[in-house]
Every structure is written in C-alpha cells, then in structure tokens.
mmCIF file of C-alpha atoms in Angstrom:
data_model
loop_
_atom_site.group_PDB
_atom_site.id
_atom_site.type_symbol
_atom_site.label_atom_id
_atom_site.label_comp_id
_atom_site.label_asym_id
_atom_site.label_seq_id
_atom_site.Cartn_x
_atom_site.Cartn_y
_atom_site.Cartn_z
ATOM 1 C CA MET A 1 -13.516 -22.107 -24.395
ATOM 2 C CA GLU A 2 -11.556 -19.959 -21.934
ATOM 3 C CA PHE A 3 -12.056 -16.338 -20.974
ATOM 4 C CA LEU A 4 -9.659 -14.051 -19.125
ATOM 5 C CA CYS A 5 -10.967 -11.243 -16.949
ATOM 6 C CA ARG A 6 -9.985 -9.154 -13.949
ATOM 7 C CA ILE A 7 -12.020 -8.702 -10.769
ATOM 8 C CA THR A 8 -13.014 -5.055 -10.365
ATOM 9 C CA GLN A 9 -13.218 -2.970 -7.177
ATOM 10 C CA ASP A 10 -17.001 -3.456 -7.015
ATOM 11 C CA SER A 11 -16.655 -7.281 -7.179
ATOM 12 C CA GLY A 12 -17.525 -7.342 -10.882
ATOM 13 C CA MET A 13 -15.493 -8.702 -13.778
ATOM 14 C CA ASP A 14 -13.707 -6.722 -16.492
ATOM 15 C CA PHE A 15 -13.173 -8.679 -19.714
ATOM 16 C CA GLY A 16 -12.030 -5.766 -21.837
ATOM 17 C CA GLU A 17 -13.879 -4.517 -24.894
ATOM 18 C CA ARG A 18 -13.399 -7.461 -27.250
ATOM 19 C CA ASN A 19 -13.719 -10.301 -24.753
ATOM 20 C CA ARG A 20 -16.847 -8.822 -23.114
ATOM 21 C CA ALA A 21 -18.836 -9.210 -26.350
ATOM 22 C CA ILE A 22 -17.532 -12.740 -26.915
ATOM 23 C CA PHE A 23 -18.326 -13.722 -23.319
ATOM 24 C CA LYS A 24 -21.857 -12.286 -23.471
ATOM 25 C CA ARG A 25 -22.520 -14.153 -26.710
ATOM 26 C CA TYR A 26 -21.203 -17.348 -25.120
ATOM 27 C CA LEU A 27 -23.516 -16.861 -22.112
ATOM 28 C CA SER A 28 -26.577 -16.341 -24.318
ATOM 29 C CA GLU A 29 -25.741 -19.394 -26.442
ATOM 30 C CA ASN A 30 -25.090 -21.658 -23.423
ATOM 31 C CA PRO A 31 -27.793 -21.123 -20.772
ATOM 32 C CA GLY A 32 -27.443 -23.357 -17.727
ATOM 33 C CA ARG A 33 -23.844 -24.256 -18.574
ATOM 34 C CA LEU A 34 -21.525 -24.803 -15.607
ATOM 35 C CA LEU A 35 -18.464 -22.516 -15.598
ATOM 36 C CA LYS A 36 -15.220 -22.985 -13.717
ATOM 37 C CA ILE A 37 -13.525 -19.788 -12.532
ATOM 38 C CA THR A 38 -9.955 -20.141 -11.292
ATOM 39 C CA PRO A 39 -7.143 -17.670 -10.587
ATOM 40 C CA VAL A 40 -4.614 -17.437 -13.405
ATOM 41 C CA LEU A 41 -1.488 -16.947 -11.322
ATOM 42 C CA PRO A 42 0.180 -19.590 -9.163
ATOM 43 C CA GLU A 43 0.557 -19.117 -5.424
ATOM 44 C CA SER A 44 3.620 -18.015 -3.444
ATOM 45 C CA GLY A 45 6.964 -19.732 -4.169
ATOM 46 C CA LYS A 46 5.818 -21.068 -7.510
ATOM 47 C CA GLN A 47 5.225 -17.523 -8.751
ATOM 48 C CA ARG A 48 8.951 -16.810 -9.088
ATOM 49 C CA ARG A 49 9.508 -19.978 -11.126
ATOM 50 C CA PHE A 50 6.493 -19.115 -13.299
ATOM 51 C CA LEU A 51 7.712 -15.524 -13.784
ATOM 52 C CA GLU A 52 11.264 -16.528 -14.684
ATOM 53 C CA GLY A 53 10.392 -19.640 -16.685
ATOM 54 C CA ALA A 54 7.229 -18.606 -18.520
ATOM 55 C CA VAL A 55 6.313 -14.910 -18.358
ATOM 56 C CA ILE A 56 9.697 -13.244 -18.919
ATOM 57 C CA PRO A 57 10.662 -15.639 -21.748
ATOM 58 C CA LEU A 58 7.229 -15.096 -23.344
ATOM 59 C CA VAL A 59 7.675 -11.310 -23.254
ATOM 60 C CA THR A 60 11.182 -11.770 -24.678
ATOM 61 C CA TYR A 61 9.798 -14.069 -27.402
ATOM 62 C CA TYR A 62 7.445 -11.304 -28.561
ATOM 63 C CA GLN A 63 10.207 -8.649 -28.672
ATOM 64 C CA GLU A 64 11.682 -8.084 -32.104
ATOM 65 C CA GLY A 65 15.404 -8.767 -32.269
ATOM 66 C CA MET A 66 15.478 -10.717 -29.000
ATOM 67 C CA SER A 67 15.583 -14.427 -28.311
ATOM 68 C CA HIS A 68 13.824 -16.179 -25.451
ATOM 69 C CA THR A 69 16.720 -18.649 -25.374
ATOM 70 C CA SER A 70 19.256 -15.910 -24.636
ATOM 71 C CA HIS A 71 19.867 -15.430 -20.923
ATOM 72 C CA GLU A 72 21.137 -11.898 -21.614
ATOM 73 C CA ASP A 73 17.965 -10.951 -23.523
ATOM 74 C CA CYS A 74 15.754 -12.336 -20.741
ATOM 75 C CA ASP A 75 17.796 -10.360 -18.163
ATOM 76 C CA LYS A 76 17.308 -7.164 -20.186
ATOM 77 C CA VAL A 77 13.566 -7.790 -20.441
ATOM 78 C CA ARG A 78 13.341 -8.530 -16.693
ATOM 79 C CA GLU A 79 15.070 -5.249 -15.844
ATOM 80 C CA TRP A 80 12.878 -3.335 -18.301
ATOM 81 C CA LEU A 81 9.742 -4.909 -16.800
ATOM 82 C CA LYS A 82 10.895 -3.963 -13.301
ATOM 83 C CA LEU A 83 11.364 -0.359 -14.424
ATOM 84 C CA GLU A 84 8.050 -0.270 -16.270
ATOM 85 C CA PHE A 85 5.818 -2.147 -13.834
ATOM 86 C CA ASN A 86 7.616 -1.841 -10.506
ATOM 87 C CA GLY A 87 9.487 1.401 -10.914
ATOM 88 C CA ASP A 88 9.956 4.233 -8.483
ATOM 89 C CA PHE A 89 11.222 7.771 -8.939
ATOM 90 C CA ILE A 90 14.065 9.096 -6.828
ATOM 91 C CA GLU A 91 15.771 12.461 -6.846
ATOM 92 C CA MET A 92 19.548 12.614 -6.836
ATOM 93 C CA HIS A 93 21.546 15.824 -7.234
ATOM 94 C CA GLY A 94 18.499 17.685 -8.508
ATOM 95 C CA LYS A 95 17.637 15.101 -11.182
ATOM 96 C CA VAL A 96 14.782 12.630 -11.063
ATOM 97 C CA HIS A 97 15.708 9.041 -11.932
ATOM 98 C CA ARG A 98 13.533 5.995 -12.359
ATOM 99 C CA ILE A 99 14.700 2.791 -10.704
ATOM 100 C CA GLY A 100 13.240 -0.691 -10.644
ATOM 101 C CA LYS A 101 12.212 -1.759 -7.168
ATOM 102 C CA SER A 102 12.733 -5.270 -5.874
ATOM 103 C CA THR A 103 10.168 -7.950 -6.623
ATOM 104 C CA LYS A 104 11.274 -10.101 -3.687
ATOM 105 C CA GLY A 105 8.556 -11.253 -1.357
ATOM 106 C CA ARG A 106 4.926 -12.100 -1.996
ATOM 107 C CA ASP A 107 3.698 -8.548 -1.394
ATOM 108 C CA ALA A 108 5.937 -7.256 -4.194
ATOM 109 C CA LEU A 109 5.910 -10.221 -6.584
ATOM 110 C CA GLN A 110 2.139 -10.827 -6.807
ATOM 111 C CA PRO A 111 1.143 -7.311 -7.962
ATOM 112 C CA PHE A 112 4.184 -7.081 -10.259
ATOM 113 C CA LEU A 113 3.314 -10.391 -11.911
ATOM 114 C CA GLU A 114 -0.332 -9.344 -12.301
ATOM 115 C CA ARG A 115 0.624 -6.052 -13.959
ATOM 116 C CA VAL A 116 3.042 -7.767 -16.357
ATOM 117 C CA VAL A 117 0.521 -10.483 -17.300
ATOM 118 C CA ASP A 118 -2.201 -7.854 -17.841
ATOM 119 C CA TRP A 119 0.111 -5.869 -20.117
ATOM 120 C CA LEU A 120 1.180 -9.013 -21.973
ATOM 121 C CA ILE A 121 -2.428 -10.066 -22.599
ATOM 122 C CA GLU A 122 -3.476 -6.565 -23.646
ATOM 123 C CA ASN A 123 -0.597 -6.064 -26.077
ATOM 124 C CA TYR A 124 0.142 -9.520 -27.502
ATOM 125 C CA GLN A 125 -2.941 -11.633 -26.721
ATOM 126 C CA PRO A 126 -1.033 -14.883 -26.226
ATOM 127 C CA PRO A 127 -3.125 -18.051 -26.023
ATOM 128 C CA ALA A 128 -4.570 -18.479 -22.522
ATOM 129 C CA GLU A 129 -2.829 -21.858 -22.299
ATOM 130 C CA ALA A 130 0.571 -20.146 -22.591
ATOM 131 C CA LEU A 131 -0.084 -18.268 -19.346
ATOM 132 C CA ASP A 132 -1.712 -21.172 -17.535
ATOM 133 C CA PRO A 133 0.430 -22.150 -14.524
ATOM 134 C CA ALA A 134 -0.905 -25.714 -14.785
ATOM 135 C CA ASN A 135 0.536 -26.007 -18.325
ATOM 136 C CA PHE A 136 3.842 -24.588 -17.121
ATOM 137 C CA LYS A 137 3.888 -27.027 -14.190
ATOM 138 C CA HIS A 138 3.070 -29.933 -16.518
ATOM 139 C CA TRP A 139 5.971 -29.008 -18.806
ATOM 140 C CA HIS A 140 8.325 -28.363 -15.860
ATOM 141 C CA ASP A 141 7.516 -31.600 -14.001
ATOM 142 C CA THR A 142 6.744 -34.125 -16.735
ATOM 143 C CA ILE A 143 8.071 -32.970 -20.112
ATOM 144 C CA ARG A 144 11.380 -31.236 -19.471
ATOM 145 C CA PRO A 145 12.972 -33.795 -17.101
ATOM 146 C CA TYR A 146 12.453 -36.650 -19.548
ATOM 147 C CA GLY A 147 14.109 -35.220 -22.630
ATOM 148 C CA GLY A 148 11.412 -32.780 -23.707
ATOM 149 C CA GLU A 149 11.968 -29.193 -24.768
ATOM 150 C CA ALA A 150 14.443 -27.413 -22.489
ATOM 151 C CA LYS A 151 12.576 -24.071 -22.638
ATOM 152 C CA TYR A 152 8.873 -23.561 -21.957
ATOM 153 C CA ILE A 153 8.446 -21.322 -25.023
ATOM 154 C CA ASP A 154 10.000 -24.011 -27.231
ATOM 155 C CA TYR A 155 7.541 -26.499 -25.746
ATOM 156 C CA LEU A 156 4.619 -24.166 -26.540
ATOM 157 C CA ARG A 157 5.899 -23.835 -30.094
ATOM 158 C CA SER A 158 6.293 -27.607 -30.458
ATOM 159 C CA ILE A 159 2.654 -28.227 -29.481
ATOM 160 C CA GLY A 160 1.453 -25.440 -31.790
ATOM 161 C CA LEU A 161 0.353 -22.839 -29.210
ATOM 162 C CA LEU A 162 2.823 -20.200 -30.393
#
C-alpha cells in the first residue's frame, strides 16, 4: 500500500481529504508496522528527464483529443503547464499578458515539477507507480534499450497501470 502526501509548513503531513481517512484506517489496522517514507521526485539532473519523459506525457495522455506519442501535443502541454504553474504577468503597452517563465535550473524546476505533480494527482489520481521515479528509471535503463516500449506511458499501459 502506498500513500502520497505533502509536508506542511508546520512539519506535518497533508494527505488530502480522501487519503487522510484511508491512511488513518491503515494506521489503526496495522499498529507497529514499519513505514518507509521517501520523496516522490528525483534529484537534480534526473528531474528534467523525468518531467519530459514521464510527467508531461502523462498529462498529455489524460487530455482529451491529444496523444502522448505526439511531440507537438507534448510541446503544447509543456507550454500550457509553464503558463499555468510557472507563469508571470507582465504589462506591455497598457495590457497585462501572462507568460511562462523558464524552468531551467534546480531552483525553478523543482517547485514547477512539484506543482504540476500535485495538480496531476489532485485532478487525475494516476497510480502512484506511474509517478514513481524509480519505475521511470527502471523503464528508461532496462526496458526501453532492449526492445521494450519506446514511450513510458505505453510501458505503463502494457503492464496494466494505465
């Protein structure tokens, strides 16, 4: 059993409405059980590969009329996500415009990726395994190079996660 939560400002954990009840029930039914708590997102340079290879295609997969295998659709989704989750307002000639800021660098990429993953979980509730960097790494390093599915989403579909 896996649970997703976010660390709060007061060092607590926020599971959301539905998951909080499930987690509390699990705790009461399993006293003394050892739990493993690990961060969901990969570190540094691997974040970009995870974003481009897993998160953006997964968002695209869930969008009606778009295909996760289409580079153009994934580009559109990436730009939309940058506007939505990393946007800034600028004024030009008396009009306010929203632009997507860069996600280059760890200080920009980490919070952007966290906001996108939070939104994705809240709106589509994908299986936790689909957003597990270890699963992505396994596919990327051991499945894909040896004739496996060329796209991570196709791999998830082939093993029955999506």
